[in-house]
Coordinates of C-alpha atoms in Angstrom, one line a residue:
M1 CA 0.0 0.0 0.0
A2 CA 1.3 3.4 -1.0
T3 CA 2.4 5.6 1.8
H4 CA 1.1 9.2 1.8
Y5 CA 3.0 12.1 3.2
A6 CA 1.2 13.6 6.2
R7 CA 1.4 17.4 6.0
T8 CA 2.1 18.6 9.5
V9 CA 2.2 22.0 11.0
G10 CA 6.0 22.0 10.8
H11 CA 5.9 21.7 7.0
I12 CA 3.6 24.7 6.3
D13 CA 5.9 27.1 4.6
E14 CA 3.9 30.2 5.4
L15 CA 3.7 29.4 9.1
L16 CA 7.5 28.6 9.2
V17 CA 8.3 32.0 7.6
M18 CA 6.2 33.8 10.2
I19 CA 7.9 31.9 13.1
F20 CA 11.4 32.3 11.7
A21 CA 10.9 36.0 11.4
H22 CA 10.9 36.3 15.2
L23 CA 14.1 34.3 15.7
D24 CA 17.7 35.6 16.1
D25 CA 20.6 34.5 14.0
R26 CA 21.7 31.8 16.4
A27 CA 18.3 30.2 16.5
L28 CA 17.9 30.4 12.7
S29 CA 21.3 28.7 12.3
R30 CA 20.1 25.8 14.5
A31 CA 16.7 25.7 12.6
A32 CA 18.6 25.3 9.4
C33 CA 20.2 22.1 10.7
V34 CA 16.9 20.4 11.5
C35 CA 16.0 19.1 8.0
K36 CA 16.3 20.1 4.4
H37 CA 12.9 21.7 4.2
W38 CA 13.6 23.8 7.3
S39 CA 17.0 24.6 6.0
E40 CA 15.8 26.4 2.9
I41 CA 13.3 28.6 4.8
A42 CA 15.7 29.3 7.7
L43 CA 18.5 30.3 5.4
D44 CA 16.2 32.7 3.5
S45 CA 15.4 34.4 6.8
L46 CA 19.0 34.3 8.0
W47 CA 20.5 35.8 4.8
H48 CA 17.6 38.1 3.9
E49 CA 19.3 41.1 5.5
V50 CA 23.1 41.4 6.1
H51 CA 24.1 43.8 8.9
D52 CA 27.6 42.5 9.4
L53 CA 29.4 42.2 6.1
R54 CA 32.5 40.7 7.7
R55 CA 30.5 37.7 9.0
A56 CA 28.9 37.2 5.6
L57 CA 32.2 37.3 3.7
A58 CA 33.7 34.9 6.2
V59 CA 31.5 32.2 4.7
L60 CA 33.1 32.8 1.4
A61 CA 36.6 32.3 2.8
P62 CA 38.4 32.5 6.1
L63 CA 39.5 36.0 7.3
A64 CA 42.5 37.2 9.1
L65 CA 43.9 40.5 10.5
K66 CA 46.4 42.2 8.2
P67 CA 48.0 45.6 8.1
E68 CA 46.0 48.2 6.1
R69 CA 47.7 50.4 3.5
A70 CA 46.9 53.7 5.4
F71 CA 48.7 54.6 8.5
T72 CA 47.3 55.9 11.8
S73 CA 48.4 58.9 13.8
T74 CA 50.7 56.6 15.8
G75 CA 52.7 55.8 12.6
R76 CA 51.7 52.1 12.6
P77 CA 49.4 50.6 9.9
P78 CA 46.0 49.7 11.4
N79 CA 44.8 46.1 11.3
A80 CA 41.9 45.1 9.0
Y81 CA 40.2 41.9 8.0
A82 CA 41.4 40.3 4.8
F83 CA 41.0 36.9 3.1
R84 CA 43.6 34.5 4.5
R85 CA 44.1 32.8 1.2
P86 CA 43.2 33.5 -2.5
L87 CA 39.6 32.9 -3.5
T88 CA 38.9 29.8 -5.7
P89 CA 36.0 28.9 -8.0
D90 CA 34.9 26.3 -5.4
D91 CA 34.6 29.1 -2.8
W92 CA 32.3 31.1 -5.1
Q93 CA 30.2 28.0 -6.0
R94 CA 29.7 27.2 -2.3
F95 CA 28.9 30.8 -1.5
R96 CA 26.4 31.0 -4.3
R97 CA 23.9 29.1 -2.2
Y98 CA 23.8 31.9 0.3
S99 CA 24.5 35.0 -1.8
I100 CA 21.3 34.5 -3.9
R101 CA 19.2 34.9 -0.7
V102 CA 20.5 38.4 0.2
R103 CA 18.0 41.1 -0.3
R104 CA 19.4 43.9 1.9
I105 CA 22.9 45.0 3.0
R106 CA 23.3 47.7 5.7
H107 CA 27.0 48.6 6.2
D108 CA 27.1 51.4 8.8
Q109 CA 30.5 52.6 10.1
R110 CA 29.5 56.2 11.0
R111 CA 29.6 55.7 14.7
A112 CA 33.2 54.6 14.6
L113 CA 34.9 57.8 13.5
T114 CA 38.0 58.2 15.7
T115 CA 41.1 55.9 15.6
A116 CA 40.4 54.9 19.2
E117 CA 36.9 53.9 18.4
L118 CA 38.0 52.0 15.4
A119 CA 40.5 50.1 17.5
R120 CA 38.2 49.4 20.4
R121 CA 34.7 48.9 18.7
H122 CA 35.1 48.2 15.1
V123 CA 37.8 46.5 12.9
P124 CA 37.1 47.4 9.3
L125 CA 37.4 45.3 6.2
H126 CA 40.7 45.4 4.4
S127 CA 40.6 47.3 1.1
K128 CA 42.1 44.2 -0.6
I129 CA 39.0 42.3 0.2
F130 CA 37.0 44.4 -2.3
D131 CA 39.7 44.0 -4.9
D132 CA 39.6 40.3 -4.5
L133 CA 35.8 40.2 -4.7
S134 CA 35.8 42.2 -8.0
T135 CA 38.6 40.3 -9.7
T136 CA 37.7 36.7 -8.8
C137 CA 33.9 36.6 -8.8
P138 CA 32.8 34.4 -11.8
Y139 CA 29.3 35.8 -11.8
P140 CA 28.0 39.2 -13.0
D141 CA 26.9 40.2 -9.5
I142 CA 28.1 39.1 -6.1
F143 CA 24.6 39.4 -4.6
P144 CA 22.3 39.1 -7.7
N145 CA 19.0 39.5 -5.9
L146 CA 20.1 42.5 -3.8
Q147 CA 17.3 45.1 -3.6
S148 CA 18.5 47.5 -0.9
L149 CA 22.1 48.7 -0.3
I150 CA 22.9 51.1 2.6
W151 CA 26.5 52.1 2.7
F152 CA 27.5 54.6 5.4
S153 CA 31.3 54.5 5.4
C154 CA 33.4 56.0 8.1
A155 CA 35.8 57.8 5.7
P156 CA 35.7 59.2 2.2
E157 CA 38.3 56.8 0.9
R158 CA 36.1 53.9 1.8
Q159 CA 32.8 55.0 0.1
H160 CA 33.8 53.7 -3.3
F161 CA 34.0 50.1 -2.0
S162 CA 30.2 50.1 -2.2
L163 CA 30.5 49.9 -6.0
T164 CA 31.5 46.3 -5.6
F165 CA 27.9 45.3 -4.7
M166 CA 25.9 47.7 -7.0
H167 CA 23.9 46.6 -10.0
R168 CA 20.8 47.5 -11.9
R169 CA 18.4 45.5 -9.7
V170 CA 19.1 47.6 -6.6
K171 CA 16.0 49.7 -5.8
H172 CA 16.9 51.3 -2.5
L173 CA 20.3 53.1 -2.1
G174 CA 21.6 54.8 1.0
L175 CA 24.9 56.8 0.9
H176 CA 26.9 58.9 3.3
L177 CA 28.5 61.6 1.2
Y178 CA 31.9 63.1 1.8
R179 CA 33.6 65.9 0.1
S180 CA 36.7 64.6 -1.6
G181 CA 38.5 64.9 -4.9
S182 CA 37.2 61.6 -6.2
S183 CA 33.6 62.0 -5.2
T184 CA 32.5 63.2 -8.6
G185 CA 33.8 60.2 -10.4
F186 CA 32.4 57.9 -7.7
L187 CA 28.9 59.4 -8.0
H188 CA 28.9 59.1 -11.8
Q189 CA 29.7 55.4 -11.4
V190 CA 26.9 55.0 -8.9
C191 CA 24.4 56.5 -11.4
L192 CA 25.7 54.0 -14.1
K193 CA 25.5 50.9 -11.9
C194 CA 22.3 51.7 -10.1
I195 CA 20.2 53.2 -12.9
G196 CA 17.1 51.4 -11.6
V197 CA 17.1 52.9 -8.1
T198 CA 13.7 54.2 -7.0
S199 CA 14.5 55.2 -3.4
L200 CA 17.5 57.3 -2.3
E201 CA 18.6 58.1 1.2
V202 CA 21.4 60.6 1.6
R203 CA 23.4 61.3 4.8
M204 CA 26.1 63.9 5.4
E205 CA 27.9 65.5 8.3
V206 CA 28.9 68.8 6.6
P207 CA 26.6 71.6 5.4
V208 CA 24.9 70.8 2.2
R209 CA 26.4 73.8 0.5
Q210 CA 29.7 71.9 0.4
L211 CA 28.1 68.9 -1.3
E212 CA 25.3 70.5 -3.3
D213 CA 26.9 69.8 -6.7
D214 CA 27.5 66.1 -5.7
V215 CA 23.8 65.8 -4.7
L216 CA 22.7 67.3 -8.0
I217 CA 24.8 64.7 -9.9
L218 CA 22.9 61.9 -8.1
L219 CA 19.5 63.5 -8.8
R220 CA 20.3 64.0 -12.5
G221 CA 21.7 60.5 -13.0
L222 CA 19.0 58.6 -11.0
C223 CA 16.0 59.6 -13.1
H224 CA 13.6 56.9 -11.9
L225 CA 13.5 58.0 -8.3
Q226 CA 10.2 57.8 -6.5
Q227 CA 11.3 58.5 -2.9
V228 CA 14.2 60.6 -1.6
S229 CA 15.3 61.3 1.9
F230 CA 17.8 64.0 3.1
P231 CA 18.9 65.4 6.5
A232 CA 17.0 68.3 7.8
F233 CA 17.9 71.7 6.3
S234 CA 19.6 70.0 3.3
I235 CA 17.0 70.6 0.6
T236 CA 18.2 73.9 -0.9
P237 CA 16.4 75.8 -3.7
R238 CA 18.7 74.2 -6.3
I239 CA 18.1 70.7 -5.0
L240 CA 14.3 71.3 -4.8
A241 CA 14.3 72.7 -8.4
Q242 CA 16.1 69.5 -9.6
L243 CA 13.7 67.3 -7.7
S244 CA 10.7 69.0 -9.3
V245 CA 11.8 67.7 -12.8
L246 CA 11.8 64.1 -11.7
R247 CA 8.7 62.6 -13.4
C248 CA 8.2 59.7 -11.0
L249 CA 8.9 61.3 -7.7
D250 CA 6.2 60.6 -5.1
A251 CA 7.7 61.5 -1.7
I252 CA 10.4 63.8 -0.4
S253 CA 11.3 63.2 3.3
L254 CA 13.7 64.4 5.9
G255 CA 15.6 62.1 8.3
H256 CA 15.1 62.1 12.0
P257 CA 17.4 64.6 13.6
A258 CA 18.8 62.0 16.1
Q259 CA 19.6 59.6 13.3
A260 CA 20.6 61.9 10.4
Q261 CA 22.7 64.9 11.5
P262 CA 20.8 68.0 10.5
G263 CA 22.4 70.4 8.2
D264 CA 23.1 74.1 8.5
R265 CA 20.0 76.3 8.9
T266 CA 21.6 79.1 6.9
D267 CA 21.6 76.9 3.8
V268 CA 17.8 77.2 3.6
A269 CA 17.4 80.6 5.2
E270 CA 16.3 82.0 1.8
F271 CA 13.8 80.2 -0.4
S272 CA 12.8 81.6 -3.7
P273 CA 9.1 81.0 -4.6
T274 CA 10.0 80.5 -8.3
I275 CA 12.2 77.4 -7.9
I276 CA 9.6 74.8 -9.1
A277 CA 9.8 74.0 -12.7
E278 CA 6.8 74.2 -14.9
D279 CA 4.8 70.9 -14.9
G280 CA 7.0 69.9 -12.0
F281 CA 6.1 67.5 -9.2
V282 CA 3.5 65.8 -11.4
T283 CA 3.2 62.7 -9.1
L284 CA 4.4 64.2 -5.8
R285 CA 2.1 63.4 -2.8
S286 CA 4.5 63.9 0.1
L287 CA 6.8 66.9 0.6
A288 CA 9.2 67.8 3.4
F289 CA 11.6 70.7 3.4
G290 CA 13.2 73.3 5.6
A291 CA 12.6 77.0 5.3
Q292 CA 11.5 80.2 7.0
V293 CA 7.8 80.2 7.6
P294 CA 7.2 83.3 5.4
D295 CA 9.2 81.7 2.6
A296 CA 7.1 78.6 2.9
T297 CA 4.0 80.6 2.7
R298 CA 5.1 82.4 -0.5
L299 CA 6.0 79.0 -1.9
L300 CA 2.5 77.6 -1.1
N301 CA 0.9 80.6 -2.8
T302 CA 2.7 80.1 -6.1
A303 CA 0.7 78.6 -9.0
L304 CA 3.3 75.9 -9.6
F305 CA 3.0 74.4 -6.0
P306 CA 1.7 70.8 -6.1
A307 CA -1.9 71.1 -5.0
K308 CA -2.5 67.3 -4.7
L309 CA -0.3 66.8 -1.7
T310 CA -1.5 64.5 1.1
R311 CA 1.5 65.0 3.4
L312 CA 3.4 68.3 4.1
H313 CA 6.3 68.6 6.6
L314 CA 8.0 71.9 7.3
K315 CA 11.2 72.1 9.3
S316 CA 11.1 75.7 10.4
V317 CA 14.5 77.5 10.3
A318 CA 13.3 79.9 13.0
T319 CA 10.2 80.7 15.0
A320 CA 7.8 83.3 13.7
S321 CA 5.1 85.5 15.1
P322 CA 1.5 84.1 15.5
A323 CA 0.3 86.2 12.6
V324 CA 2.9 84.8 10.2
V325 CA 2.1 81.2 11.3
R326 CA -1.6 81.9 10.8
D327 CA -0.9 83.1 7.3
F328 CA 1.0 79.9 6.6
F329 CA -2.0 77.8 7.8
C330 CA -4.4 80.0 5.7
A331 CA -2.2 79.2 2.6
I332 CA -2.4 75.5 3.5
Q333 CA -6.2 75.6 3.9
K334 CA -6.5 77.3 0.5
T335 CA -3.9 75.3 -1.5
C336 CA -3.7 71.8 -0.1
T337 CA -7.3 70.7 0.0
S338 CA -6.4 67.0 0.1
L339 CA -3.9 67.3 2.9
V340 CA -4.0 64.4 5.4
N341 CA -0.7 64.8 7.3
L342 CA 0.7 68.2 8.3
S343 CA 3.8 68.8 10.4
V344 CA 5.4 72.2 11.4
D345 CA 8.6 71.4 13.3
Y346 CA 11.1 73.7 14.9
I347 CA 14.0 71.5 16.0
I348 CA 15.5 72.5 19.3
A349 CA 19.2 71.9 18.7
P350 CA 22.5 73.5 19.9
D351 CA 22.3 76.0 17.0
S352 CA 18.7 77.1 18.0
A353 CA 18.3 80.8 18.7
L354 CA 16.4 80.5 22.0
V355 CA 15.5 83.8 23.5
S356 CA 15.9 84.7 27.2
P357 CA 13.7 85.6 28.9
P358 CA 10.9 83.7 27.2
P359 CA 8.5 85.7 24.9
A360 CA 5.4 87.3 26.3
L361 CA 2.1 85.4 25.9
R362 CA 0.9 87.7 23.1
D363 CA 3.9 86.7 21.0
R364 CA 3.0 82.9 21.2
P365 CA 0.6 80.9 19.0
T366 CA -2.9 80.9 20.3
L367 CA -6.2 79.2 19.3
A368 CA -6.8 81.9 16.7
T369 CA -3.4 80.9 15.1
F370 CA -4.6 77.3 14.4
R371 CA -8.3 78.2 13.6
P372 CA -7.8 78.3 9.7
L373 CA -6.7 74.6 9.9
F374 CA -10.1 73.6 11.4
Y375 CA -11.6 73.9 7.9
A376 CA -9.2 71.2 6.7
R377 CA -11.6 68.4 7.3
A378 CA -9.4 65.8 5.6
L379 CA -6.6 66.3 8.1
R380 CA -5.9 63.1 10.1
I381 CA -2.3 63.7 11.5
F382 CA -1.1 67.1 12.9
E383 CA 2.2 67.9 14.5
F384 CA 3.3 71.3 15.8
R385 CA 6.6 71.8 17.6
W386 CA 7.8 75.2 18.8
D387 CA 10.4 76.6 21.1
F388 CA 8.3 77.7 24.2
A389 CA 4.9 76.6 25.5
L390 CA 1.9 77.7 23.4
N391 CA -0.6 80.2 24.7
L392 CA -3.5 77.6 24.9
S393 CA -5.8 76.7 27.7
D394 CA -7.9 73.7 28.6
D395 CA -11.0 75.3 27.2
D396 CA -9.3 75.8 23.8
M397 CA -8.8 72.0 23.6
D398 CA -12.6 71.6 23.2
E399 CA -12.6 73.5 20.0
F400 CA -9.5 71.6 18.8
A401 CA -11.2 68.2 19.4
S402 CA -14.7 69.1 18.1
S403 CA -13.2 70.6 14.9
W404 CA -11.2 67.5 14.1
P405 CA -13.4 64.5 15.0
S406 CA -11.5 62.2 12.6
L407 CA -8.1 63.0 14.0
E408 CA -5.8 60.0 14.4
S409 CA -2.6 61.6 15.7
L410 CA -2.0 64.9 17.4
Q411 CA 1.4 66.3 18.7
L412 CA 0.9 69.8 20.1
N413 CA 4.3 71.0 21.1
P414 CA 5.0 68.2 23.7
E415 CA 8.6 69.2 24.3
P416 CA 8.9 73.0 24.9
V417 CA 11.7 74.7 26.6
P418 CA 11.0 74.6 30.4
E419 CA 10.0 77.9 32.1
P420 CA 8.7 78.5 35.6
N421 CA 5.5 80.5 34.9
G422 CA 4.6 79.7 31.3
P423 CA 1.1 78.7 30.1
K424 CA 0.4 75.0 30.6
L425 CA -2.4 72.6 29.9
S426 CA -3.7 70.4 32.7
L427 CA -4.9 66.8 32.6
R428 CA -8.4 68.2 31.9
A429 CA -7.2 68.9 28.3
L430 CA -7.5 65.1 27.6
V431 CA -11.2 65.0 28.2
P432 CA -12.4 66.8 25.0
F433 CA -10.3 64.5 22.8
A434 CA -11.7 61.4 24.5
K435 CA -15.2 62.8 23.9
H436 CA -14.9 63.9 20.3
C437 CA -12.0 62.0 18.7
A438 CA -13.1 58.4 18.5
N439 CA -10.2 57.4 16.1
L440 CA -7.4 59.1 18.0
R441 CA -4.4 56.7 18.4
Y442 CA -1.5 59.0 19.3
L443 CA -1.7 62.1 21.5
A444 CA 1.3 64.2 22.6
L445 CA 0.8 67.2 24.9
H446 CA 2.8 69.2 27.4
V447 CA 0.6 69.2 30.5
D448 CA 1.0 70.4 34.1
A449 CA 0.2 67.3 36.1
R450 CA 0.8 69.2 39.4
T451 CA -2.7 70.7 39.3
P452 CA -4.7 69.1 42.2
L453 CA -7.5 67.0 40.9
Q454 CA -9.8 68.9 43.3
D455 CA -9.4 71.9 40.9
I456 CA -11.4 70.1 38.2
P457 CA -14.7 71.8 37.7
P458 CA -17.7 70.3 39.5
R459 CA -19.6 69.8 36.3
M460 CA -16.7 67.6 35.0
R461 CA -16.5 65.6 38.2
A462 CA -20.2 65.1 38.3
Q463 CA -20.4 63.5 34.8
R464 CA -18.8 60.2 34.0
L465 CA -15.6 60.7 32.0
A466 CA -15.8 59.0 28.5
P467 CA -12.6 57.1 28.0
F468 CA -10.6 57.0 24.8
Q469 CA -11.7 54.2 22.4
R470 CA -8.5 53.6 20.3
L471 CA -5.7 55.6 21.9
E472 CA -2.5 53.6 21.8
T473 CA 0.1 56.1 23.0
F474 CA 0.0 59.2 25.2
A475 CA 3.3 61.1 25.1
V476 CA 4.0 63.8 27.7
G477 CA 7.6 64.8 26.9
L478 CA 9.0 66.0 30.2
S479 CA 5.7 67.6 31.5
T480 CA 5.7 68.8 35.1
I481 CA 4.4 66.3 37.7
A482 CA 4.5 66.2 41.5
K483 CA 3.2 62.8 42.5
P484 CA 2.6 59.9 40.2
E485 CA -0.2 58.2 42.2
P486 CA -3.0 60.8 41.7
V487 CA -2.0 61.2 38.0
T488 CA -2.2 57.4 37.5
L489 CA -5.7 57.3 39.1
F490 CA -6.9 60.1 36.8
L491 CA -5.5 58.6 33.7
S492 CA -6.9 55.2 34.5
Q493 CA -10.4 56.7 33.9
L494 CA -9.5 58.0 30.4
L495 CA -6.8 55.8 28.8
P496 CA -7.8 52.3 27.6
L497 CA -6.1 49.2 28.8
G498 CA -2.8 48.8 26.8
C499 CA -2.3 52.5 26.1
A500 CA 1.3 53.3 26.7
V501 CA 2.5 56.5 28.4
R502 CA 5.7 57.8 26.8
C503 CA 8.0 60.3 28.4
G504 CA 11.3 61.8 27.4
L505 CA 12.8 63.8 24.5
R506 CA 13.3 62.8 20.8
W507 CA 16.8 64.2 20.8
P508 CA 17.9 64.5 24.4
D509 CA 21.6 65.4 23.9
A510 CA 20.9 68.3 21.5
F511 CA 18.0 69.5 23.7
D512 CA 20.3 69.7 26.8
L513 CA 23.0 71.6 24.9
A514 CA 20.3 74.0 23.6
L515 CA 19.1 74.7 27.2
E516 CA 22.7 75.2 28.3
H517 CA 23.3 77.8 25.5
A518 CA 20.0 79.5 26.5
L519 CA 21.3 79.8 30.0
V520 CA 18.6 77.6 31.5
S521 CA 19.7 76.9 35.1
L522 CA 21.1 73.5 36.1
D523 CA 18.4 73.2 38.7
V524 CA 15.7 73.3 36.1
R525 CA 17.4 70.7 34.0
T526 CA 17.9 68.5 37.1
E527 CA 14.1 68.8 37.8
M528 CA 13.4 67.6 34.3
S529 CA 15.1 64.3 35.2
A530 CA 12.9 64.0 38.3
F531 CA 9.8 64.5 36.0
W532 CA 11.1 61.7 33.8
M533 CA 11.4 59.3 36.7
R534 CA 7.9 60.2 38.0
W535 CA 6.3 59.7 34.6
T536 CA 8.1 56.4 34.3
E537 CA 6.4 55.4 37.5
V538 CA 3.1 56.4 36.0
A539 CA 3.8 54.2 33.0
K540 CA 4.5 51.2 35.2
M541 CA 1.5 51.7 37.5
L542 CA -1.1 52.6 34.9
P543 CA -1.8 49.1 33.4
I544 CA -2.4 47.7 36.9
T545 CA -4.6 50.6 37.9
T546 CA -6.6 50.5 34.7
K547 CA -7.1 46.8 34.9
A548 CA -8.3 47.1 38.5
R549 CA -10.7 50.0 37.6
L550 CA -12.1 47.9 34.7
E551 CA -12.6 45.0 37.1
E552 CA -14.3 47.3 39.6
K553 CA -16.4 48.7 36.8
A554 CA -17.4 45.2 35.7
S555 CA -18.2 44.2 39.3
F556 CA -20.3 47.4 39.7
A557 CA -22.1 46.6 36.5
E558 CA -22.8 43.1 37.7
L559 CA -24.1 44.5 41.0
E560 CA -26.3 46.9 39.1
R561 CA -27.6 44.1 37.0
R562 CA -28.4 42.0 40.1
M563 CA -30.1 45.0 41.8
H564 CA -32.2 45.6 38.7
A565 CA -33.2 42.0 38.5
L566 CA -34.1 42.1 42.2
E567 CA -36.1 45.2 41.6
V568 CA -37.9 43.5 38.8
S569 CA -38.6 40.5 41.0
R570 CA -39.9 42.7 43.8
T571 CA -42.2 44.5 41.3
E572 CA -43.5 41.2 40.0
D573 CA -44.1 40.0 43.6
R574 CA -46.1 43.2 44.3
R575 CA -48.2 42.7 41.2
R576 CA -48.9 39.1 42.1
L577 CA -49.8 40.1 45.7
S578 CA -52.1 42.8 44.3
D579 CA -53.8 40.3 42.0
L580 CA -54.2 37.9 44.9
E581 CA -55.8 40.6 47.1
R582 CA -58.3 41.4 44.3
E583 CA -59.2 37.8 43.9
V584 CA -59.9 37.4 47.7
V585 CA -62.1 40.5 47.7
D586 CA -64.0 39.3 44.7
L587 CA -64.5 35.8 46.3
R588 CA -65.8 37.4 49.5
G589 CA -68.2 39.5 47.5
R590 CA -69.6 36.5 45.7
T591 CA -70.0 34.4 48.8
G592 CA -71.2 37.2 51.1
R593 CA -68.7 36.3 53.7
T594 CA -66.9 39.0 55.6
P595 CA -63.7 38.6 57.5

């Protein structure tokens, strides 16, 4: 009798792929040794993305430390990994089993910049390795199915090594640009090898004015780009003009300031409103750039500005008056009718021009500043970051929430510069959003959690607070807080179970330097650390408190249900007793008997 193969759970490819996606490299290596079926799927997961190029090339041939050609400051040549022996065709044939599985390579050496760090943390690959790879590989491409190549080298003389792995099938390319005499030729070779790139990520550590011509070479050579990403304050008028002629461009984004070093604000201090080419940005839907707020307003008011944007991010070079910000919002409301995602971000960094003392309340954005945006009914995500706290009150939040009932994410200046007597929202500001914004998933506010809960108006305490329905994250930055216990009890009434409370700064090192340059006292900065610790306690206690409150609410609901059932039973008993009394009276009337 023929035997039939029984398909078990361990042989379902889709399920194995999902399970292996959660395993680390060591566990995947062990899974690859279980059986031939598991080996193929585990190796696909293990080699899908290469973070350590040295480990990957060690499979091709053994590596050993050898002196590099360049010399260090000590006069001795640094050690680097090189192949211990010459590569053979058998090495390449064995390596082919793994190289065809690689889809992404991320080679990031930017954090090892000094000689001491190179010696202590990172030993680079020998330059001869790349010569050996190029001269001995019998195949057209070393990694033929490579789709994403991110090459952030630690020195300009090492950036051309990335050419070894480039080919036409690479779709995402990330480069860290350096200013050097050979950069022009290197970039022309990049454009020839990666002609099919659709996504470009550019990093740099010098002002873009020193690399502007190099960036333009890339943009002219990579004509099929659909997405580009630059550091903040690196999209100059010339670069934006070149981007406007790309016929397939869909998104222009800026890197996170803590990950991609921002550029020099002076490079984008002046923005001409006539930089967009005619019929430019035909397919653009997402735009991010850095400029002065008045220059951004003039750009929005030009006839050539892309009107079909759904996402607009402005990295403001400097703060502006409330009237100027309001004019910018009016231009958005008039021009970008399909806008879904809007961000106005003033990055607080060491080069930020923070004023001391803080500006007066009349010089800060108020509710009237944001009111033109309330007519943008399609808006779902809104972020506004400024230097000091906004001139907003708890009552203003009711108009914010009621005007945007479909809001999904709101960040309203959650990380302002600390000041002793500035305007602050209280925890009451959350109530209108819980009431009106049913789809809100992310909320970031700067609140004063030191306000006693007894100060909440009686009308608000009398009514039962409606909790958020879908909120996933409540971010508070470094909001002031005195005691975590009462804050936890209040938030447990509003935040759903599983909602995370996030505290801290998005770029803490730069923020601290900016406060130091602004002459903010050390006591204030120390107090911010205390606020962080208290909010951390809130984040730890909130899930337990919320669960206990939900259990109490369920017990109370069960008690109410039982009391209602008891009341119904008592009402039924009274009705039956009344019917029985009427029957007795009727019976006595018919028989003529009296009690």
